[in-house]
CSV table of C-alpha atoms and ligand atoms in Angstrom, one decimal:
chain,number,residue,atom,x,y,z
A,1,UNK,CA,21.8,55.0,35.8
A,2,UNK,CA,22.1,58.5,34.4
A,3,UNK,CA,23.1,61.6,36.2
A,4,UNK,CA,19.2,63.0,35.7
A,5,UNK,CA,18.1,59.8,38.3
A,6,UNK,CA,20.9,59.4,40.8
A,7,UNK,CA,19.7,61.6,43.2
A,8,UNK,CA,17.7,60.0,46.2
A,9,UNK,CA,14.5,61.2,46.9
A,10,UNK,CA,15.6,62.9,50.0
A,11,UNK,CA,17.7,65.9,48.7
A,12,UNK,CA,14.3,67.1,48.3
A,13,UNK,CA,12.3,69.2,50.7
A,14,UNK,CA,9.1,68.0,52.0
A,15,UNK,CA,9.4,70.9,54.8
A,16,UNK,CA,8.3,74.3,52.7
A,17,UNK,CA,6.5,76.6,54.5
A,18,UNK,CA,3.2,78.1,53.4
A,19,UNK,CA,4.4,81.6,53.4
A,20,UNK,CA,7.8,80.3,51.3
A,21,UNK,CA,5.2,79.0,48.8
A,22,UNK,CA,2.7,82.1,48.4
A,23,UNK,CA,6.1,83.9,48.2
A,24,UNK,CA,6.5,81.6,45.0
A,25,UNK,CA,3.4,81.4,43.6
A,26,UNK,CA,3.1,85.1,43.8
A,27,UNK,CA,6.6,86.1,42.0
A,28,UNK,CA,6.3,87.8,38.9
A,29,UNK,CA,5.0,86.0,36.1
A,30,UNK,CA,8.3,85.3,33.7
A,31,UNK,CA,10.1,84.8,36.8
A,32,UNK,CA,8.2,82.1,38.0
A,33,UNK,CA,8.2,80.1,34.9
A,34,UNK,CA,12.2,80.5,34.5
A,35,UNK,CA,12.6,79.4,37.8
A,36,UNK,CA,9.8,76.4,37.5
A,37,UNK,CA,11.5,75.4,33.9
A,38,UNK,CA,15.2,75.5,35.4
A,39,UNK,CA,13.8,72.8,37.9
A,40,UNK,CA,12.2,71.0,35.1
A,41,UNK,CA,15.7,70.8,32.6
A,42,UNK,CA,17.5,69.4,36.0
A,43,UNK,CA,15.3,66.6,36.3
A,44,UNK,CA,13.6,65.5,33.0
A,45,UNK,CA,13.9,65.6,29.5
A,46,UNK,CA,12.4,68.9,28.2
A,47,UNK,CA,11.4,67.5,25.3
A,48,UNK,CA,9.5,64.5,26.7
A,49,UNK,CA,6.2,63.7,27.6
A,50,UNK,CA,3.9,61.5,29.1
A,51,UNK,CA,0.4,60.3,27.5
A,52,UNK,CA,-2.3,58.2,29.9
A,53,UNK,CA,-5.5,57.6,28.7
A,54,UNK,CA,-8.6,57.2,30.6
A,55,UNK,CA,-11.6,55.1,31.0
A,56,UNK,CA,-14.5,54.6,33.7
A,57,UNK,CA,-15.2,51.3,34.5
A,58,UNK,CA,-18.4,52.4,36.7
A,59,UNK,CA,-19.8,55.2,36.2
A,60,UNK,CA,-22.0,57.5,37.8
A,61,UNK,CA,-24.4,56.6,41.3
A,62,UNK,CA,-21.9,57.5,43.3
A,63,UNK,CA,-22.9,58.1,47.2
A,64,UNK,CA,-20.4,61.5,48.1
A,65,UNK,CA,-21.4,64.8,47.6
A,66,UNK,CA,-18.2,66.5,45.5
A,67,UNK,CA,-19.9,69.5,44.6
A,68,UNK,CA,-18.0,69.5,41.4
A,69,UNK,CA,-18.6,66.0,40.2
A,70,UNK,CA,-21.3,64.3,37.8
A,71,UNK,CA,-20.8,61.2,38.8
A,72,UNK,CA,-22.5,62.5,42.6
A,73,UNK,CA,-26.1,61.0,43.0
A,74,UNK,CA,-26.9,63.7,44.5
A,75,UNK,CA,-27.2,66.4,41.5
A,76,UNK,CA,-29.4,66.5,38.5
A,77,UNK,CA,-26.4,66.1,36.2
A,78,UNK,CA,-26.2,65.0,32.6
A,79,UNK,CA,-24.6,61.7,33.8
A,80,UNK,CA,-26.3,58.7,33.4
A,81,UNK,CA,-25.3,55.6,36.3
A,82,UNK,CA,-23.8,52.4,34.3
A,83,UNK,CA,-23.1,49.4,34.8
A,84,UNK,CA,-19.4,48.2,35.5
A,85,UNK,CA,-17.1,47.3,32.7
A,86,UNK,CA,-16.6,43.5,31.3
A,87,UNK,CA,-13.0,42.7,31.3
A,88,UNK,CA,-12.7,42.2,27.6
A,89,UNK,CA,-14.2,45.6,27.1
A,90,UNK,CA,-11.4,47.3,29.1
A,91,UNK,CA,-8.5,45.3,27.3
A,92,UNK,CA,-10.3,46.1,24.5
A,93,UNK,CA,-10.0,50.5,25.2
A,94,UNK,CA,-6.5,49.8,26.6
A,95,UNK,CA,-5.4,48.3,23.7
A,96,UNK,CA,-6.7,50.9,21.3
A,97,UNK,CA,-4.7,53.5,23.9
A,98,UNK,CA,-2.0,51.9,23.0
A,99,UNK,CA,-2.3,52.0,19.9
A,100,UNK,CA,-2.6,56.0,19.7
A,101,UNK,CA,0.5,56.3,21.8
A,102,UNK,CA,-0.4,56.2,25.6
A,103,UNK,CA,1.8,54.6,27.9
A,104,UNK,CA,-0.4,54.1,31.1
A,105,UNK,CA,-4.1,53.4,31.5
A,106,UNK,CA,-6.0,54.5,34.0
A,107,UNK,CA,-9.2,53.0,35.3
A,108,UNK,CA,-11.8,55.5,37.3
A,109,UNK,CA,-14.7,54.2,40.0
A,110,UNK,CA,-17.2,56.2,41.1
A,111,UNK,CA,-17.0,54.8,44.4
A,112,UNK,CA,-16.7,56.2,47.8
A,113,UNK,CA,-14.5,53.3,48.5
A,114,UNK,CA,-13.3,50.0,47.6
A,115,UNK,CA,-15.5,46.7,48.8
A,116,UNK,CA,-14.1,43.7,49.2
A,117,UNK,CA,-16.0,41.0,46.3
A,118,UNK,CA,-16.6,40.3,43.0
A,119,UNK,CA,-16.1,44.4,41.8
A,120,UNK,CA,-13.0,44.3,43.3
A,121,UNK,CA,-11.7,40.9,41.9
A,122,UNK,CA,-12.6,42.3,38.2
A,123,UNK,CA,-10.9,45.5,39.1
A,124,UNK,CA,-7.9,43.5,40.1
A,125,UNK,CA,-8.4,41.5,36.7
A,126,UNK,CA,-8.4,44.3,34.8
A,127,UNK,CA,-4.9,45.8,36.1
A,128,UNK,CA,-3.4,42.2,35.6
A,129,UNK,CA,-4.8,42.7,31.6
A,130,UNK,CA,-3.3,45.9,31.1
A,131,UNK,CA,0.2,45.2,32.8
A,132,UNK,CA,0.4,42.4,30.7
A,133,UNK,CA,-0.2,44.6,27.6
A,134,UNK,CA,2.7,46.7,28.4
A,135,UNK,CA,0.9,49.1,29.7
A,136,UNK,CA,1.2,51.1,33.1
A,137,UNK,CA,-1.9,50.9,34.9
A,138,UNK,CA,-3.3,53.5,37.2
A,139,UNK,CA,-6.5,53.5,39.1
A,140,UNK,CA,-8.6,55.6,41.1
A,141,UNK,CA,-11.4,54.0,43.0
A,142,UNK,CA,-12.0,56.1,46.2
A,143,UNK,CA,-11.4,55.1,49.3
A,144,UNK,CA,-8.7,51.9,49.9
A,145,UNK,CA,-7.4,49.6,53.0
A,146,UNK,CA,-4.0,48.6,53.6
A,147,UNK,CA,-4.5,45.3,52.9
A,148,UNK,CA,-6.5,46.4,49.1
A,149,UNK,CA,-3.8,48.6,48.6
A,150,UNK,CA,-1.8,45.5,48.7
A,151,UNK,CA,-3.7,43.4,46.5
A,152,UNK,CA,-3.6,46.1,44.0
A,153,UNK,CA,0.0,45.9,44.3
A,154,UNK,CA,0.0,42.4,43.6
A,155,UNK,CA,-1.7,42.6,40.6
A,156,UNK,CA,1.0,44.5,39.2
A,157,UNK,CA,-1.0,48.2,39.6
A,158,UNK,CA,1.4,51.1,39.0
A,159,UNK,CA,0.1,54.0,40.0
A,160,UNK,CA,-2.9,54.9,42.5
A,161,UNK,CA,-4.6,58.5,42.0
A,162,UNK,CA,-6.1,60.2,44.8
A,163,UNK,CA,-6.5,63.6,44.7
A,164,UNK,CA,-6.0,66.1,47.5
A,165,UNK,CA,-8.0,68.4,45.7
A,166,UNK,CA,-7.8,71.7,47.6
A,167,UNK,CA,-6.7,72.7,51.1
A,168,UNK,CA,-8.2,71.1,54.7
A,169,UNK,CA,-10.2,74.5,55.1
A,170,UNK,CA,-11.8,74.9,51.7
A,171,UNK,CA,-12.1,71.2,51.5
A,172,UNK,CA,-15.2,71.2,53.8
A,173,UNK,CA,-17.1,73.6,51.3
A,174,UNK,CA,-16.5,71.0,48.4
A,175,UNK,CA,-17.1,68.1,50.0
A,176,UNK,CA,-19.4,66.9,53.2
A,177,UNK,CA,-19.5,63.4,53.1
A,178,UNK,CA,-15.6,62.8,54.2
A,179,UNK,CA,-12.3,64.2,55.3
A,180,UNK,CA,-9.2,65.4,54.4
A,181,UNK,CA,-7.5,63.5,56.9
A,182,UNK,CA,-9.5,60.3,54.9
A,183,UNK,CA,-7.4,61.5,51.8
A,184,UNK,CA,-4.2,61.6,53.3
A,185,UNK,CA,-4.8,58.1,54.9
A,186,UNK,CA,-6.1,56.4,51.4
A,187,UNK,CA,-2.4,57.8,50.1
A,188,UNK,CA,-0.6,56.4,53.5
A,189,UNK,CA,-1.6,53.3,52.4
A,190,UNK,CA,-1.1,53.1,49.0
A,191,UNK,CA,2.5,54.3,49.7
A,192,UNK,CA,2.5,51.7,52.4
A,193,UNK,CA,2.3,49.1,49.6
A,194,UNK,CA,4.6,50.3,47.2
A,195,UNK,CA,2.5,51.5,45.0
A,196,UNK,CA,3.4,55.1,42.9
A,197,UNK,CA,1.6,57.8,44.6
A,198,UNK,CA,-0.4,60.2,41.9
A,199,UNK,CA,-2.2,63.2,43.3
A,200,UNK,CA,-3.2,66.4,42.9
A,201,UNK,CA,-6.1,68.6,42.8
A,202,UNK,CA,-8.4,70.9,40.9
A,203,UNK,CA,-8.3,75.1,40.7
A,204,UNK,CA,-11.1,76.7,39.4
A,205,UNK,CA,-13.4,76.3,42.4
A,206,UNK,CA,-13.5,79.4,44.0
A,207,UNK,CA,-10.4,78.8,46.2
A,208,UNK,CA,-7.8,81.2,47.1
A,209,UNK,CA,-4.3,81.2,45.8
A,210,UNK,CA,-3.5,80.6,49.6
A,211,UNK,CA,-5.8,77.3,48.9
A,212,UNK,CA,-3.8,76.3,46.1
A,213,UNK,CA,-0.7,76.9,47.5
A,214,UNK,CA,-1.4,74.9,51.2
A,215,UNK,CA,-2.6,71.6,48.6
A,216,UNK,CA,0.8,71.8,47.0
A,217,UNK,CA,1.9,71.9,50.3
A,218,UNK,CA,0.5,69.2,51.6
A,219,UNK,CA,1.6,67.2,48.6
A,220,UNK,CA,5.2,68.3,48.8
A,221,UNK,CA,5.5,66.9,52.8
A,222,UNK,CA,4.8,63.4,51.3
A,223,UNK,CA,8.3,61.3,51.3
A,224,UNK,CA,8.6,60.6,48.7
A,225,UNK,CA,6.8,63.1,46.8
A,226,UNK,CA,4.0,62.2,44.6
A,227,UNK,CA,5.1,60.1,41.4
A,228,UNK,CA,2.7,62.4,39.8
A,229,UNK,CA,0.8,65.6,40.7
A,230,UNK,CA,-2.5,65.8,38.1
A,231,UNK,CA,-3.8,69.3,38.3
A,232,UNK,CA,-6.9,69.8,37.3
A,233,UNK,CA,-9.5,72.8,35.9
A,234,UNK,CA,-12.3,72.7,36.7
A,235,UNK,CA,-14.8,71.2,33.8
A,236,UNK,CA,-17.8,72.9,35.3
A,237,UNK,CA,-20.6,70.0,35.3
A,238,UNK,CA,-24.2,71.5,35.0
A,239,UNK,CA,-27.0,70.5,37.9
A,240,UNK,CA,-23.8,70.4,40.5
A,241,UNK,CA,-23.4,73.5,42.9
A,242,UNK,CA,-19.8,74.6,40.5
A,243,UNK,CA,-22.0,74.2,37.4
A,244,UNK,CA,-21.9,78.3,37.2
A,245,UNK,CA,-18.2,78.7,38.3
A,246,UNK,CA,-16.6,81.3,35.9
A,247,UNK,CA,-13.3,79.8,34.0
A,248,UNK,CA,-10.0,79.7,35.8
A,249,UNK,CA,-7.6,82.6,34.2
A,250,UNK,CA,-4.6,80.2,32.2
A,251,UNK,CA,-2.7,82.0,33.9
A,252,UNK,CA,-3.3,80.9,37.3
A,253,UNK,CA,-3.0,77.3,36.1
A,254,UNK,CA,0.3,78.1,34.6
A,255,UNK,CA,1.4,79.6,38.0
A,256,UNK,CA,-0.4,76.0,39.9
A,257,UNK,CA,1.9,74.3,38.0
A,258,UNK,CA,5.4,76.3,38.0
A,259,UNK,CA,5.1,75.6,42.1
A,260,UNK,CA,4.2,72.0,42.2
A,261,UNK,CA,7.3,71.7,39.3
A,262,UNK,CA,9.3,73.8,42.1
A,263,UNK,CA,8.3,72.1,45.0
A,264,UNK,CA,7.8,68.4,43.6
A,265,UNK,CA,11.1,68.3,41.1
A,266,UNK,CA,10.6,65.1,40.7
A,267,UNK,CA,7.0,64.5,40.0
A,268,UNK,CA,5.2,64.0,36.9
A,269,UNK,CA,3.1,66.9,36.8
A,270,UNK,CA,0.0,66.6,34.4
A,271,UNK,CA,-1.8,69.2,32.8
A,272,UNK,CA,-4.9,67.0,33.5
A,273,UNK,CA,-9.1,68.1,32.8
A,274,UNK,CA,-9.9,71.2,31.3
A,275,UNK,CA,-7.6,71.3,28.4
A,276,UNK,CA,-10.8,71.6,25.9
A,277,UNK,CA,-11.2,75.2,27.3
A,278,UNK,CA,-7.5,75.8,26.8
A,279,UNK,CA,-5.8,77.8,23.8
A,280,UNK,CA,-2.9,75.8,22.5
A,281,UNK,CA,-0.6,78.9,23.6
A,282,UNK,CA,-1.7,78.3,27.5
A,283,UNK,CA,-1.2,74.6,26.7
A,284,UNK,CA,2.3,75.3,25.5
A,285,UNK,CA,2.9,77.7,28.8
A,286,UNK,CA,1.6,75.1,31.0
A,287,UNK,CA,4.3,72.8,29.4
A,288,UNK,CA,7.3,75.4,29.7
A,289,UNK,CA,6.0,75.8,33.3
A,290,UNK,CA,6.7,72.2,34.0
A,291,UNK,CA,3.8,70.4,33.3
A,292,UNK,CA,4.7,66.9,31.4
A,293,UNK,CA,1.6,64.4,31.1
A,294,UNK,CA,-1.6,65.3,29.6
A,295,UNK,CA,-4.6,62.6,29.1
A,296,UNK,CA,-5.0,61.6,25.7
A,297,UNK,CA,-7.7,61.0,24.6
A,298,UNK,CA,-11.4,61.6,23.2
A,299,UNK,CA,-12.6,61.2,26.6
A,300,UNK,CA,-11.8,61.9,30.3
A,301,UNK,CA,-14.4,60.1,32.5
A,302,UNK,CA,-17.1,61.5,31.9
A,303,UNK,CA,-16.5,65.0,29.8
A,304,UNK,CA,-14.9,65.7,26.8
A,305,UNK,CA,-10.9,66.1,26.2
A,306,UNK,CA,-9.5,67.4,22.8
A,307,UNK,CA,-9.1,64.8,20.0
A,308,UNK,CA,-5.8,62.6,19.4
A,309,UNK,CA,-5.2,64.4,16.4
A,310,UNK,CA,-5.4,68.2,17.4
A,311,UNK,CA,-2.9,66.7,20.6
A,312,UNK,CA,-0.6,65.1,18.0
A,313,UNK,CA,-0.5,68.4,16.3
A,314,UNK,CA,0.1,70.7,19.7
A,315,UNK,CA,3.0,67.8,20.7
A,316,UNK,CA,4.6,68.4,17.5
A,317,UNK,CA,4.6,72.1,17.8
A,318,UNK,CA,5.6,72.0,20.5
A,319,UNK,CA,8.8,70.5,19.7
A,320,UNK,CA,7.3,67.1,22.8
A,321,UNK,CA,7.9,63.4,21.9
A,322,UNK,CA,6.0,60.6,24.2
A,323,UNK,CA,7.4,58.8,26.6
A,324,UNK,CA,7.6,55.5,27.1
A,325,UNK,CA,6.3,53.3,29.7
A,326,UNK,CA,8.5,54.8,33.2
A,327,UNK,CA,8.3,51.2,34.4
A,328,UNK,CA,10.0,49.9,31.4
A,329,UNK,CA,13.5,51.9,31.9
A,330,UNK,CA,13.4,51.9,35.9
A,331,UNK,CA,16.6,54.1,36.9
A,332,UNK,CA,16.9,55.5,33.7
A,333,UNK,CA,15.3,58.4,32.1
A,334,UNK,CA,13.5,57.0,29.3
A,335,UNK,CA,13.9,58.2,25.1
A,336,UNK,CA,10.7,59.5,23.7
A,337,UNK,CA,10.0,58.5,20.3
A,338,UNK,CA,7.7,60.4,17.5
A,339,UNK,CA,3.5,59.2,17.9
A,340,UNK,CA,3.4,56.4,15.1
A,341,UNK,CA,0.4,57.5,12.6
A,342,UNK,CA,-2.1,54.7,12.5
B,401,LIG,N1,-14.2,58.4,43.1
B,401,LIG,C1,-12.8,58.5,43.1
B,401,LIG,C2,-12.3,59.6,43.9
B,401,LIG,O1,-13.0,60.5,44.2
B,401,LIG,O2,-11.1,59.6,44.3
B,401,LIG,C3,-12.2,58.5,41.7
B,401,LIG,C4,-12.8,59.3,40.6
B,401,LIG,S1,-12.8,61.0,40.8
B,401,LIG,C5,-13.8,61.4,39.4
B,401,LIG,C6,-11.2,61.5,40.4
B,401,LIG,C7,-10.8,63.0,40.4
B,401,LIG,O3,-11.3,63.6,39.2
B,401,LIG,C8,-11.3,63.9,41.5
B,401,LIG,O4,-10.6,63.8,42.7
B,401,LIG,C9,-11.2,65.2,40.9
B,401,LIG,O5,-9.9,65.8,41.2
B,401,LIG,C10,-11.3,65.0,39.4
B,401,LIG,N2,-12.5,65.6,38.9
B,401,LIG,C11,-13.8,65.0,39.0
B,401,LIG,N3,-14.7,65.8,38.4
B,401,LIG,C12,-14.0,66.9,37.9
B,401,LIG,C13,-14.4,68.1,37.2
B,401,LIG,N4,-15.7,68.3,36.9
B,401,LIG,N5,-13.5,68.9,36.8
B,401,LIG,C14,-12.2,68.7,37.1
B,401,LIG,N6,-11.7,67.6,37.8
B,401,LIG,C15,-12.6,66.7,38.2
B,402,LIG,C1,-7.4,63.4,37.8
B,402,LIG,O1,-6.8,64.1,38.5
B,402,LIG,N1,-8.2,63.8,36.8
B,402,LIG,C2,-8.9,62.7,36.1
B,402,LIG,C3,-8.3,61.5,36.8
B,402,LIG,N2,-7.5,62.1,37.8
B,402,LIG,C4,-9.1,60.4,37.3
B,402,LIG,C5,-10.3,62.8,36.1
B,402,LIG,C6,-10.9,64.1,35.5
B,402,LIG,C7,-12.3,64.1,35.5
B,402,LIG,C8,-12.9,65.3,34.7
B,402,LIG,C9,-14.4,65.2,34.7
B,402,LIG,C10,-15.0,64.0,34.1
B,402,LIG,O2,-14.7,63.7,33.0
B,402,LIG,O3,-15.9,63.5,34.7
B,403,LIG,FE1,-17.7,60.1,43.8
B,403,LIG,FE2,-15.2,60.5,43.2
B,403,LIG,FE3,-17.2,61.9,42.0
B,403,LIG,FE4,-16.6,62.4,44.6
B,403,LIG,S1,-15.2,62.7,42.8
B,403,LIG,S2,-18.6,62.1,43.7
B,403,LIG,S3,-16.0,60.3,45.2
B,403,LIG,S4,-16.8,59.8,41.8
């Protein structure tokens, strides 16, 4: 144990309140970002950071209506519905992840929630496949029980994502066909089994900074905190009501992520979708800000992200080395190590 992980979870706070975080996320710019990268030296290598990949293993048909999804059956979108994945295809894309550099896999459903059977048995394969890879494995399915949460655990699953998203009030304009409170339940299970928290949200919706600031919020009164906090831009899908949202200003996304680095110390917080959009100065921002994961990758789960090569290129500019597996060095903060060239 090094002095960067001896601290226990609870000499964080989980208790801010919303007008302590506006007060935050409104500070001057250059201010902000000091105080967000002074957090960020005290708890993690600056020089580090995290690569997952992803991959949908069923994609498309999916029965809720997020307004800014293309996997929603109930928009015109460009998305076709797919089977699921066979098993060997997925070790097959985790493998190659690995080979690029990425340390954890995650695995997206576009489900409303998990169902006991044969889909969830191969889902449960598949996280036995890529644990035994060396990989970390991550998964986002919807919806979970106590007891699936559990079974996931079993099969050796890392991380569970399930995004907040947004606040409880501008929730219901995103999404009809469930609740917040169903959110926060799904993650009081998962934590229930032991299994790594990751969630987040997306900014670029037409929320308020208020909006923004109440998610982080939310996710900062979790104890623990999250393990990670992916924040998202929106990746406007057309045929879904956001197709014609206008882009987020960086600079709002830089701020989004200098709180939840302020408020989550902790947490791995990934500059997640809508990095294709992004200049490789905001990236570089977002990273100073705090932000230390990004998805690597030609692919998210159904859009585009910016090839391995041009990411190689803005890591080493940026002066970041990947990390390896967290699970692999547990009470220690890991060495990153150059990307290997194929
Ligand atoms: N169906 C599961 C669920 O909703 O939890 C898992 C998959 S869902 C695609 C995972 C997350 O991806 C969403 O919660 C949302 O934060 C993010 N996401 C989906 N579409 C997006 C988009 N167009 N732009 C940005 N983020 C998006
Ligand atoms: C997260 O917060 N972002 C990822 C992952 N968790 C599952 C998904 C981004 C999806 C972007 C739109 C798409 O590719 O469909
Ligand atoms: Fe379905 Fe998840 Fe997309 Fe919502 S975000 S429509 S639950 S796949």
């Amino acid at each position: 144990m090094n002095a960067l992980s001896e601290a226990p979870a609870s000499q964080f706070r989980h208790d801010w309140s919303i007008e302590e975080v506006l007060a935050l996320y409104e500070l001057p710019l250059l201010e902000l970002i000091h105080r967000a990268h002074l957090v960020h030296r005290a708890h993690h290598r600056p020089d580090a950071i995290q690569l997952c990949t992803l991959l949908s293993i069923k994609t498309g048909g999916c029965p809720e209506d997020c307004a800014y999804c293309s996997q929603s059956s109930r928009y015109e979108t460009p998305t076709r519905p797919e089977p699921m994945l066979r098993l060997e295809e997925v070790v097959a894309r985790a493998q190659a992840a690995k080979e690029k550099g990425a340390t954890r896999f995650c695995m997206g459903a576009a489900w409303r929630e998990v169902k006991d059977g044969p889909a969830f048995e191969r889902v449960l394969e598949m996280v036995r496949a890529v644990r035994a890879l060396g990989l970390e494995a991550c998964a986002t399915l919807g919806m979970l029980t106590e007891e699936q949460a559990l079974r996931l655990k079993e099969a050796g699953l890392s991380a569970y994502n399930h995004n907040l998203d947004t606040s409880p009030e501008f929730y219901r304009s995103i999404i009809s066909t469930r609740r917040f409170e169903e959110r926060l339940q799904t993650i009081r299970n998962v934590m229930k089994a032991g299994i790594s928290v990751c969630s987040g949200g997306i900014i670029g919706m037409g929320e308020s900074a208020r909006d923004r600031c109440e998610m982080l919020r939310i996710l900062a009164s979790l104890n623990p905190h999250p393990e990670s906090v992916p924040i998202n831009a929106l990746v406007p899908i057309p045929g879904t009501p956001l197709a014609d949202r206008p882009p987020i200003d960086p600079l709002e996304l830089v701020r989004t992520i200098a709180v939840a680095r302020i408020l989550m110390p902790k947490a791995i917080v990934r500059l997640s979708a809508g990095r294709k959009a992004l200049s490789r100065e905001a990236q570089i921002l977002c990273f100073l800000a705090g932000a230390n994961s990004i998805f690597y990758g030609e692919r998210l789960l159904t859009t585009g992200n910016p090839d391995t090569d041009s990411d190689k290129k803005l890591l080493e500019e940026a002066g970041l080395l990947p990390l390896p597996p967290l699970s692999e060095s547990p009470g220690e903060t890991p060495c990153p190590a150059p990307l290997q060239s194929p």
